[in-house]
Amino acid sequence: MASVAGYFDRKPTATARPGLSHLQADPSSPQTPQRTFSSAFSSPSLSYRAEEELVIFEFGARHLSAGIAGDSNPRCWLGFGPENARRVGDYRQYYPEYEDRSRKRKRIYRWGEDYELWRMDLRSVDLGLVEDKVERAVRAAYSKYLLLDSKNKRMVLILPSLMPHRLLSSLLSSIFVNFQVPSVTLFPCPVASVVAAGCRSGLVVDIGWSETIMTSIYEHREVQTRRSTRAMQLVTQRMADLLKEHAESQTANVPSQAPKTTQEQQDPNENVPDNRYSDFAEEVTMRTAWCPTSKGGNPAKDLRHEAVAETNSSSTEYQTVMSIPSPLPPRKTLEIPFANLAAPVENALFAIGSSRHDLDDNDQPLSQLIYQALLSLPPDVRSVCMARIIITGGGSHIPGLKTRLLNDLKSVVESRGWDGVYGKIADARRERLKETNSKRQSSDAPVKEVASYSEPQMTDEMTEKIEKEKLKRMKAAVAGEIRGVETLGAWAGGSLVASLKVKGVVEIERDSFLSGGLGGARRESELTSATQRMSLGARAGLDSKTGWKLGAWA
């Protein structure tokens, strides 16, 4: 047997694999030089873009808006109704008899609970169900519309500035546990609306579902908040009463009517609006509700009849009868005059026909509540906010509502001024002051000259020239007049701020929240003078990692 060395010695060397030196280009031949790109002008890699994308979520009481930072509009709008909470394979809503099924009647204040994500009164709220709804909606937004991986994306939540801590903790725990988000930044809705309007200050009137919130913002900070229960839920209830009234009046005119059963005759809730009318009324409110604009008179008067009488003489539009097909049995068309569709908005939001002493502090008309919110502000803040009144929310889309609010506010200011005292005695005192001022102006008494003890100061021509140049460049800020400002919405404001890569005031890390929850948050009062001095020096980074704070939600 041959040795191993002999075996390798017998291998032919002529069959060895040739090299690739003959394929190399001649150094003397011309070559195209390689292009080098500077990192200053080259775009970042795709992985860097994916890591820096921020996802914006706006949570409301009945909806969820989601999108990516830098976009002008959200990519999806999801509701929390019972139709969106069905199981896979549940097709009962497509049955022909599904709409005609018998439903359980509900009280007025209980209607709409199935469409809400939360309520500020947590006594009847199941927080576990809230977490499940949030998980399902966020997962649907990621998988169907955003098409992103939630593990590497930081999230920005736009929330109301006043939320119970239990509700906020349930919302954050559902996001951190189910989606492994590295960090969440909280942003208040009123400030986001002001940013989306291109302002730094303003009065935000958010006409929501269960309440209307008026927040005064000055230099991107909340100064004061007022609330009223007059919101879209009350408008929907008034519209349901109107539809039921017209349906019963048209049914009574029909001679052939089926007699009531014994159960219907003994029903104690016969006067309670059926929830079917409420579901139908919400769609009618979105499509046909409107609000007439006042002429600047006293908002306490019933201007509905005057506006309708004036418009009837000039146009036949308000004499039009609207034909609204009813989905309820016996499925007939309701004939409602167009002028009557404005009554639910006026009765619900402006308390037409109600006296002042019958209204509570949280039940004030919206125009009166705006006046009280401006009256309680300092004069310098009031002059800025009254010129930047931002009306937003779902109720702001009602035609004519914004103009009506501004006109009523102007009429109140012209009649009362900025005086918080009202009543017969206060009105009589104003009249006496007006008479006294008019008598003084009409008198021919010589005006005494006041001697000036101060010498006139020397003026510098160069200083005056510099000041004039500054005034030419600077635009005078509008203040002291009642003016409305349009906004793109809270989601657009949060998208704009998030695209600027600005560190939020309330930025919660996942590990910090899972270890301590909201109890691990740091309050402003816990910052001592020594901690503040360290935050200004080289240990600023170390101090920022020791804890986080809740800011406006503390």
Coordinates of C-alpha atoms in Angstrom, one line a residue:
M1 CA 0.0 0.0 0.0
A2 CA 1.4 3.4 -1.0
S3 CA 2.0 6.0 1.6
V4 CA 0.1 9.2 1.7
A5 CA 3.0 11.2 0.6
G6 CA 3.4 9.0 -2.5
Y7 CA -0.2 9.4 -3.4
F8 CA 0.2 13.2 -3.5
D9 CA 3.4 12.9 -5.5
R10 CA 1.7 10.9 -8.2
K11 CA -1.0 13.6 -8.8
P12 CA -0.5 15.2 -12.2
T13 CA 0.3 18.9 -12.0
A14 CA -0.7 19.6 -15.6
T15 CA -4.5 19.4 -14.7
A16 CA -4.3 22.0 -12.0
R17 CA -7.0 24.7 -12.2
P18 CA -5.7 27.7 -14.1
G19 CA -5.7 31.1 -12.4
L20 CA -7.8 34.1 -13.2
S21 CA -4.9 36.4 -13.8
H22 CA -5.7 36.5 -17.5
L23 CA -9.1 38.0 -16.9
Q24 CA -7.8 41.0 -15.0
A25 CA -7.8 44.3 -16.9
D26 CA -4.5 45.8 -18.1
P27 CA -3.5 48.7 -15.8
S28 CA -2.7 50.7 -18.8
S29 CA -6.3 50.4 -20.2
P30 CA -8.8 53.2 -19.3
Q31 CA -11.0 52.4 -16.3
T32 CA -14.1 54.1 -14.9
P33 CA -13.3 55.5 -11.5
Q34 CA -15.5 54.6 -8.5
R35 CA -17.8 57.3 -7.3
T36 CA -17.7 58.2 -3.6
F37 CA -20.7 59.8 -2.0
S38 CA -20.4 62.1 1.0
S39 CA -22.4 61.1 4.0
A40 CA -23.7 64.6 4.3
F41 CA -25.6 64.3 1.0
S42 CA -26.5 60.6 1.1
S43 CA -29.9 59.5 2.3
P44 CA -30.1 57.3 5.5
S45 CA -30.6 53.6 5.2
L46 CA -34.0 51.9 5.3
S47 CA -33.3 50.5 8.7
Y48 CA -32.7 53.9 10.2
R49 CA -35.9 55.2 8.7
A50 CA -37.9 52.3 10.1
E51 CA -36.5 52.9 13.6
E52 CA -37.2 56.6 13.6
E53 CA -40.8 56.4 12.5
L54 CA -43.3 57.5 15.1
V55 CA -46.8 56.2 15.3
I56 CA -49.5 58.7 16.3
F57 CA -52.7 57.5 18.1
E58 CA -55.5 59.8 19.1
F59 CA -57.9 58.2 21.6
G60 CA -61.4 59.6 22.0
A61 CA -64.4 58.5 23.9
R62 CA -65.9 56.8 20.8
H63 CA -63.1 56.6 18.2
L64 CA -59.4 55.9 17.5
S65 CA -57.3 57.7 14.8
A66 CA -54.0 56.3 13.8
G67 CA -51.2 57.3 11.4
I68 CA -47.5 58.0 11.0
A69 CA -45.8 61.2 12.1
G70 CA -45.4 63.8 9.4
D71 CA -48.7 62.9 7.6
S72 CA -51.4 65.5 7.4
N73 CA -54.3 63.1 8.0
P74 CA -54.6 59.8 9.9
R75 CA -54.6 56.6 7.9
C76 CA -57.5 55.1 9.7
W77 CA -60.5 56.0 11.9
L78 CA -61.9 53.2 14.0
G79 CA -65.0 53.1 16.2
F80 CA -65.8 51.1 19.2
G81 CA -69.4 50.2 18.4
P82 CA -71.0 46.7 18.9
E83 CA -70.7 46.1 15.1
N84 CA -66.9 46.3 15.3
A85 CA -66.7 43.9 18.3
R86 CA -68.2 40.8 16.7
R87 CA -66.4 37.5 16.6
V88 CA -65.1 36.0 13.4
G89 CA -67.9 34.3 11.4
D90 CA -70.7 36.3 13.1
Y91 CA -72.9 37.4 10.1
R92 CA -76.1 38.2 12.0
Q93 CA -76.1 41.8 10.8
Y94 CA -76.7 40.6 7.2
Y95 CA -79.9 38.7 8.0
P96 CA -83.0 40.3 6.4
E97 CA -84.8 40.3 9.8
Y98 CA -81.9 41.6 11.8
E99 CA -83.1 45.3 11.8
D100 CA -86.6 44.3 12.7
R101 CA -85.7 42.3 15.7
S102 CA -87.0 43.3 19.1
R103 CA -84.6 45.4 21.2
K104 CA -84.4 46.2 24.9
R105 CA -85.4 49.8 25.6
K106 CA -82.9 51.9 27.5
R107 CA -83.1 55.1 29.5
I108 CA -81.8 58.3 27.9
Y109 CA -78.7 58.6 30.0
R110 CA -77.8 54.9 29.3
W111 CA -78.0 55.1 25.5
G112 CA -74.7 55.1 23.7
E113 CA -72.8 53.1 26.3
D114 CA -72.2 50.3 23.8
Y115 CA -70.4 52.8 21.5
E116 CA -68.1 54.3 24.1
L117 CA -64.6 53.3 25.0
W118 CA -64.6 54.9 28.4
R119 CA -66.4 57.4 30.6
M120 CA -65.0 59.7 33.2
D121 CA -67.2 58.2 35.8
L122 CA -65.5 54.8 36.4
R123 CA -68.1 53.4 38.8
S124 CA -69.8 51.5 35.9
V125 CA -66.8 51.0 33.6
D126 CA -65.2 47.6 33.2
L127 CA -61.5 48.4 32.9
G128 CA -60.7 44.9 31.7
L129 CA -63.2 45.4 28.8
V130 CA -61.5 48.8 28.0
E131 CA -58.1 47.1 27.7
D132 CA -59.5 44.4 25.4
K133 CA -61.1 47.1 23.2
V134 CA -57.9 49.0 23.0
E135 CA -55.9 45.9 22.2
R136 CA -58.3 44.9 19.4
A137 CA -58.4 48.4 17.8
V138 CA -54.7 49.0 18.0
R139 CA -53.9 45.6 16.5
A140 CA -56.4 46.2 13.7
A141 CA -54.7 49.6 13.0
Y142 CA -51.3 48.0 12.8
S143 CA -52.2 45.0 10.7
K144 CA -54.7 46.5 8.3
Y145 CA -53.7 50.2 7.8
L146 CA -50.3 51.0 9.1
L147 CA -48.6 47.7 8.1
L148 CA -45.8 48.2 10.6
D149 CA -44.1 46.3 13.4
S150 CA -45.0 47.7 16.8
K151 CA -41.9 46.4 18.6
N152 CA -39.5 49.0 17.2
K153 CA -41.8 52.0 16.8
R154 CA -42.2 54.6 19.5
M155 CA -45.8 55.8 20.0
V156 CA -47.4 59.2 20.7
L157 CA -50.8 59.2 22.4
I158 CA -53.1 62.2 22.1
L159 CA -55.4 62.1 25.1
P160 CA -57.7 64.5 27.0
S161 CA -55.7 66.5 29.6
L162 CA -58.0 65.2 32.4
M163 CA -58.2 61.5 32.8
P164 CA -58.6 59.2 35.9
H165 CA -55.3 57.5 36.8
R166 CA -56.9 54.1 36.8
L167 CA -58.1 54.6 33.2
L168 CA -54.7 56.0 32.1
S169 CA -52.9 53.1 33.7
S170 CA -55.2 50.5 32.0
L171 CA -54.6 52.2 28.6
L172 CA -50.8 52.2 29.0
S173 CA -50.6 48.7 30.3
S174 CA -52.6 47.4 27.4
I175 CA -50.2 49.0 25.0
F176 CA -47.0 48.1 26.7
V177 CA -47.9 44.4 27.4
N178 CA -49.5 43.5 24.1
F179 CA -47.4 45.4 21.6
Q180 CA -43.9 45.8 23.3
V181 CA -43.7 49.5 22.4
P182 CA -40.3 50.9 23.6
S183 CA -41.7 54.2 24.8
V184 CA -45.0 56.2 24.8
T185 CA -45.2 60.0 24.7
L186 CA -48.4 61.7 26.0
F187 CA -49.7 64.8 24.3
P188 CA -52.8 66.8 25.4
C189 CA -55.6 67.3 22.9
P190 CA -56.1 71.1 23.4
V191 CA -52.4 71.9 22.9
A192 CA -52.4 69.8 19.8
S193 CA -55.4 71.6 18.4
V194 CA -53.7 75.0 19.0
V195 CA -50.5 73.7 17.3
A196 CA -52.6 72.5 14.3
A197 CA -54.1 76.0 14.0
G198 CA -50.7 77.6 13.8
C199 CA -51.0 79.4 17.1
R200 CA -49.3 79.5 20.4
S201 CA -52.3 80.6 22.4
G202 CA -56.1 80.3 22.1
L203 CA -59.4 79.2 23.6
V204 CA -60.1 75.6 22.5
V205 CA -63.8 74.7 22.4
D206 CA -64.0 70.9 22.0
I207 CA -67.7 69.9 21.4
G208 CA -67.4 66.2 22.1
W209 CA -69.8 63.4 22.7
S210 CA -70.7 63.5 26.4
E211 CA -69.4 67.0 27.3
T212 CA -68.0 70.2 25.9
I213 CA -64.6 71.2 27.2
M214 CA -63.3 74.7 26.9
T215 CA -59.5 75.0 27.6
S216 CA -57.6 78.3 27.7
I217 CA -54.1 77.8 26.2
Y218 CA -51.4 80.5 26.7
E219 CA -47.9 79.9 25.2
H220 CA -48.7 76.1 24.8
R221 CA -49.7 75.8 28.4
E222 CA -53.1 75.1 29.8
V223 CA -54.4 78.0 32.0
Q224 CA -57.9 77.0 32.8
T225 CA -60.6 74.4 31.9
R226 CA -64.4 74.6 31.9
R227 CA -66.9 71.9 31.1
S228 CA -70.6 71.6 30.1
T229 CA -72.8 68.6 29.7
R230 CA -74.3 70.1 26.6
A231 CA -72.7 68.1 23.8
M232 CA -73.6 65.8 20.9
Q233 CA -75.1 63.1 23.1
L234 CA -77.8 65.6 24.1
V235 CA -78.3 66.8 20.5
T236 CA -78.8 63.2 19.4
Q237 CA -81.4 62.7 22.2
R238 CA -83.3 65.8 21.1
M239 CA -83.2 64.6 17.5
A240 CA -84.6 61.2 18.6
D241 CA -87.5 62.9 20.3
L242 CA -88.2 64.9 17.1
L243 CA -88.1 61.8 14.9
K244 CA -90.4 59.9 17.3
E245 CA -92.8 62.8 17.4
H246 CA -93.1 63.0 13.6
A247 CA -93.3 59.2 13.3
E248 CA -96.2 59.0 15.8
S249 CA -98.0 62.0 14.2
Q250 CA -97.8 60.4 10.8
T251 CA -98.8 57.0 12.1
A252 CA -101.8 58.5 13.9
N253 CA -103.2 59.8 10.6
V254 CA -103.2 56.3 9.1
P255 CA -106.7 54.8 9.8
S256 CA -105.5 51.2 9.7
Q257 CA -103.3 50.7 12.6
A258 CA -102.6 47.5 14.5
P259 CA -103.8 47.5 18.1
K260 CA -101.3 47.5 20.9
T261 CA -100.6 44.3 22.7
T262 CA -101.1 43.9 26.4
Q263 CA -97.3 44.1 27.1
E264 CA -97.1 47.4 25.2
Q265 CA -100.0 48.8 27.0
Q266 CA -98.5 48.0 30.4
D267 CA -95.0 49.1 29.5
P268 CA -93.8 51.7 32.1
N269 CA -91.1 52.9 29.8
E270 CA -93.5 53.9 27.0
N271 CA -92.3 57.5 27.0
V272 CA -88.7 56.5 27.0
P273 CA -87.2 56.9 23.5
D274 CA -86.4 53.5 21.9
N275 CA -82.8 52.9 21.3
R276 CA -83.6 52.2 17.6
Y277 CA -84.7 55.9 17.3
S278 CA -81.4 56.9 18.9
D279 CA -79.4 54.9 16.5
F280 CA -81.4 56.4 13.6
A281 CA -81.2 59.9 15.1
E282 CA -77.4 59.9 15.2
E283 CA -77.2 59.3 11.4
V284 CA -79.9 62.0 10.8
T285 CA -77.9 64.4 13.0
M286 CA -74.7 63.9 11.1
R287 CA -76.4 64.4 7.7
T288 CA -79.2 67.0 8.2
A289 CA -78.7 68.9 11.5
W290 CA -77.9 72.6 11.1
C291 CA -77.9 75.7 13.3
P292 CA -79.2 79.2 12.2
T293 CA -76.9 82.2 12.7
S294 CA -78.2 85.0 15.0
K295 CA -78.3 88.7 14.1
G296 CA -76.3 89.7 17.1
G297 CA -79.2 90.1 19.5
N298 CA -79.6 88.8 23.0
P299 CA -78.8 85.1 23.0
A300 CA -81.3 84.5 25.8
K301 CA -84.1 85.1 23.4
D302 CA -85.6 82.4 21.2
L303 CA -84.1 83.4 17.8
R304 CA -85.2 80.3 16.1
H305 CA -88.6 81.7 15.1
E306 CA -87.2 85.1 14.1
A307 CA -84.5 83.4 11.9
V308 CA -87.0 81.1 10.2
A309 CA -89.5 84.0 9.6
E310 CA -86.7 86.1 8.1
T311 CA -85.4 83.4 5.8
N312 CA -88.9 82.4 4.7
S313 CA -89.5 85.9 3.3
S314 CA -86.2 85.8 1.3
S315 CA -85.7 82.2 0.3
T316 CA -87.8 79.1 -0.1
E317 CA -85.0 76.8 1.1
Y318 CA -86.3 76.8 4.7
Q319 CA -89.8 75.9 3.5
T320 CA -88.5 72.6 2.0
V321 CA -89.8 69.4 3.5
M322 CA -87.1 66.8 4.0
S323 CA -88.0 63.2 3.1
I324 CA -86.1 60.9 5.5
P325 CA -86.5 57.1 4.9
S326 CA -87.0 55.4 8.2
P327 CA -85.3 52.0 8.7
L328 CA -87.7 51.2 11.5
P329 CA -90.9 49.2 10.9
P330 CA -93.3 49.9 9.2
R331 CA -90.4 51.4 7.0
K332 CA -92.0 54.5 5.8
T333 CA -90.7 58.0 4.9
L334 CA -90.8 60.7 7.5
E335 CA -91.7 64.2 6.2
I336 CA -89.9 66.8 8.3
P337 CA -89.7 70.5 7.5
F338 CA -86.1 71.7 7.1
A339 CA -86.5 74.4 9.6
N340 CA -87.4 71.9 12.3
L341 CA -84.1 70.1 12.0
A342 CA -82.4 73.1 13.7
A343 CA -84.5 72.8 16.8
P344 CA -82.5 69.9 18.4
V345 CA -79.2 71.8 18.1
E346 CA -80.6 75.0 19.5
N347 CA -82.4 73.3 22.4
A348 CA -79.4 71.2 23.3
L349 CA -76.5 73.5 22.9
F350 CA -78.0 77.0 23.5
A351 CA -80.8 76.1 26.0
I352 CA -83.5 77.9 24.1
G353 CA -86.6 78.4 26.2
S354 CA -84.8 77.8 29.5
S355 CA -84.3 80.5 32.1
R356 CA -81.0 81.2 33.7
H357 CA -82.0 80.2 37.2
D358 CA -82.9 76.7 36.0
L359 CA -79.4 76.0 34.7
D360 CA -76.6 74.6 36.8
D361 CA -72.9 75.5 36.5
N362 CA -72.2 72.4 34.4
D363 CA -75.3 72.9 32.2
Q364 CA -74.7 76.4 30.8
P365 CA -75.2 77.2 27.1
L366 CA -72.1 77.1 25.1
S367 CA -72.0 80.9 24.2
Q368 CA -72.5 81.8 27.9
L369 CA -69.7 79.3 28.9
I370 CA -67.3 80.8 26.4
Y371 CA -68.0 84.2 27.9
Q372 CA -67.4 83.0 31.4
A373 CA -64.2 81.3 30.4
L374 CA -62.8 84.5 28.9
L375 CA -64.1 86.6 31.8
S376 CA -62.1 84.6 34.3
L377 CA -58.8 85.0 32.5
P378 CA -56.3 87.8 33.2
P379 CA -56.8 90.8 30.9
D380 CA -53.5 90.1 28.9
V381 CA -54.3 86.5 28.4
R382 CA -58.0 87.2 27.6
S383 CA -57.0 89.7 24.8
V384 CA -54.9 87.0 23.1
C385 CA -57.3 84.1 23.6
M386 CA -60.5 85.9 22.5
A387 CA -58.8 86.6 19.1
R388 CA -58.0 82.9 18.7
I389 CA -61.2 80.9 19.4
I390 CA -60.7 77.4 18.1
I391 CA -63.9 75.3 17.8
T392 CA -63.2 71.6 17.2
G393 CA -64.7 68.3 18.0
G394 CA -67.4 66.3 16.3
G395 CA -70.1 68.9 16.9
S396 CA -68.1 71.6 15.2
H397 CA -69.1 70.1 11.8
I398 CA -72.7 71.2 12.2
P399 CA -73.3 73.9 9.6
G400 CA -73.7 77.3 11.1
L401 CA -72.7 76.4 14.6
K402 CA -69.4 78.2 14.6
T403 CA -70.9 81.4 13.3
R404 CA -73.7 81.2 15.9
L405 CA -71.3 80.8 18.8
L406 CA -69.2 83.8 17.7
N407 CA -72.2 86.0 17.0
D408 CA -73.8 85.2 20.4
L409 CA -70.5 85.9 22.1
K410 CA -70.2 89.3 20.4
S411 CA -73.7 90.2 21.5
V412 CA -73.0 89.3 25.1
V413 CA -69.8 91.4 25.2
E414 CA -71.6 94.4 23.6
S415 CA -74.4 94.3 26.1
R416 CA -72.5 93.5 29.3
G417 CA -68.9 94.2 28.6
W418 CA -66.4 92.3 30.7
D419 CA -68.4 92.7 34.0
G420 CA -69.1 89.5 35.9
V421 CA -72.1 91.0 37.7
Y422 CA -75.5 90.6 35.9
G423 CA -79.1 91.2 36.8
K424 CA -81.6 94.0 37.0
I425 CA -79.7 96.1 39.5
A426 CA -76.5 95.7 37.5
D427 CA -78.3 96.8 34.3
A428 CA -79.7 99.8 36.1
R429 CA -76.3 100.8 37.3
R430 CA -74.9 100.6 33.8
E431 CA -77.6 102.8 32.5
R432 CA -76.9 105.4 35.2
L433 CA -73.2 105.4 34.4
K434 CA -74.0 105.9 30.7
E435 CA -76.2 108.9 31.5
T436 CA -73.5 110.4 33.8
N437 CA -70.8 110.0 31.2
S438 CA -73.1 111.6 28.5
K439 CA -73.8 114.6 30.8
R440 CA -70.1 115.2 31.4
Q441 CA -69.3 115.1 27.8
S442 CA -72.1 117.5 26.9
S443 CA -71.2 120.0 29.6
D444 CA -69.1 123.1 28.6
A445 CA -67.0 123.2 31.7
P446 CA -63.4 124.3 31.0
V447 CA -60.9 121.6 31.2
K448 CA -58.1 122.2 33.7
E449 CA -54.6 121.9 32.4
V450 CA -52.4 119.5 34.3
A451 CA -48.9 120.8 34.7
S452 CA -46.2 118.4 33.7
Y453 CA -43.3 118.3 36.1
S454 CA -41.2 116.1 33.9
E455 CA -38.9 117.6 31.4
P456 CA -39.2 116.3 27.8
Q457 CA -36.6 113.7 27.1
M458 CA -34.1 114.1 24.3
T459 CA -34.9 111.9 21.3
D460 CA -32.2 110.0 19.4
E461 CA -32.6 109.9 15.6
M462 CA -30.7 106.6 15.3
T463 CA -32.8 104.9 18.0
E464 CA -36.0 106.0 16.4
K465 CA -34.8 104.7 13.0
I466 CA -33.9 101.3 14.5
E467 CA -37.4 101.1 16.2
K468 CA -39.1 101.9 13.0
E469 CA -37.2 99.2 11.2
K470 CA -38.2 96.7 13.8
L471 CA -41.8 97.6 13.5
K472 CA -41.7 97.1 9.8
R473 CA -40.4 93.6 10.1
M474 CA -42.7 92.6 13.0
K475 CA -46.3 91.8 12.3
A476 CA -48.7 93.2 14.9
A477 CA -50.4 90.4 16.8
V478 CA -54.1 90.4 16.6
A479 CA -55.6 90.9 20.1
G480 CA -58.7 92.4 21.7
E481 CA -61.3 91.3 19.1
I482 CA -63.5 88.3 18.9
R483 CA -62.3 86.1 16.1
G484 CA -62.4 82.4 15.2
V485 CA -59.5 80.3 13.9
E486 CA -59.7 77.1 12.0
T487 CA -57.6 74.1 13.0
L488 CA -56.6 70.8 11.3
G489 CA -57.4 68.8 14.4
A490 CA -55.6 67.4 17.4
W491 CA -54.1 64.5 15.4
A492 CA -52.5 66.8 12.8
G493 CA -51.0 68.9 15.6
G494 CA -49.5 65.8 17.3
S495 CA -48.1 64.6 13.9
L496 CA -46.5 68.0 13.4
V497 CA -44.9 68.1 16.8
A498 CA -43.7 64.4 16.6
S499 CA -42.1 65.0 13.2
L500 CA -39.9 67.7 14.7
K501 CA -38.2 65.1 16.9
V502 CA -39.0 67.1 20.1
K503 CA -38.7 65.3 23.4
G504 CA -42.0 65.3 25.1
V505 CA -42.7 66.4 28.6
V506 CA -44.4 63.1 29.5
E507 CA -42.3 60.3 27.9
I508 CA -42.8 56.9 29.5
E509 CA -40.4 54.0 29.0
R510 CA -41.7 50.5 28.8
D511 CA -39.3 49.1 31.5
S512 CA -40.0 51.9 33.9
F513 CA -43.8 51.6 33.6
L514 CA -43.9 47.8 33.9
S515 CA -41.7 48.0 37.0
G516 CA -43.5 50.7 38.9
G517 CA -46.6 51.7 36.9
L518 CA -48.0 55.2 37.4
G519 CA -46.6 55.1 41.0
G520 CA -43.1 55.3 39.6
A521 CA -43.8 58.7 38.1
R522 CA -42.0 61.7 39.5
R523 CA -43.9 64.8 40.4
E524 CA -42.8 68.4 40.0
S525 CA -42.7 68.9 43.8
E526 CA -40.1 66.2 44.2
L527 CA -37.5 68.2 42.2
T528 CA -35.3 69.8 44.8
S529 CA -32.9 72.7 44.2
A530 CA -29.9 70.4 44.3
T531 CA -31.6 68.2 41.6
Q532 CA -32.3 71.2 39.4
R533 CA -28.6 72.3 39.7
M534 CA -27.4 68.9 38.7
S535 CA -29.8 68.9 35.7
L536 CA -28.1 72.0 34.4
G537 CA -24.6 70.5 34.6
A538 CA -22.9 67.4 33.2
R539 CA -25.2 65.1 35.1
A540 CA -28.3 66.1 33.2
G541 CA -28.4 62.8 31.3
L542 CA -28.1 60.8 34.6
D543 CA -30.8 62.8 36.3
S544 CA -33.3 62.4 33.4
K545 CA -33.0 58.6 33.6
T546 CA -33.9 58.4 37.3
G547 CA -37.6 58.8 36.8
W548 CA -40.3 60.3 34.6
K549 CA -43.2 62.6 35.4
L550 CA -46.9 62.8 34.3
G551 CA -47.0 66.5 33.6
A552 CA -50.6 67.6 33.2
W553 CA -51.9 64.1 34.1
A554 CA -50.3 64.1 37.5

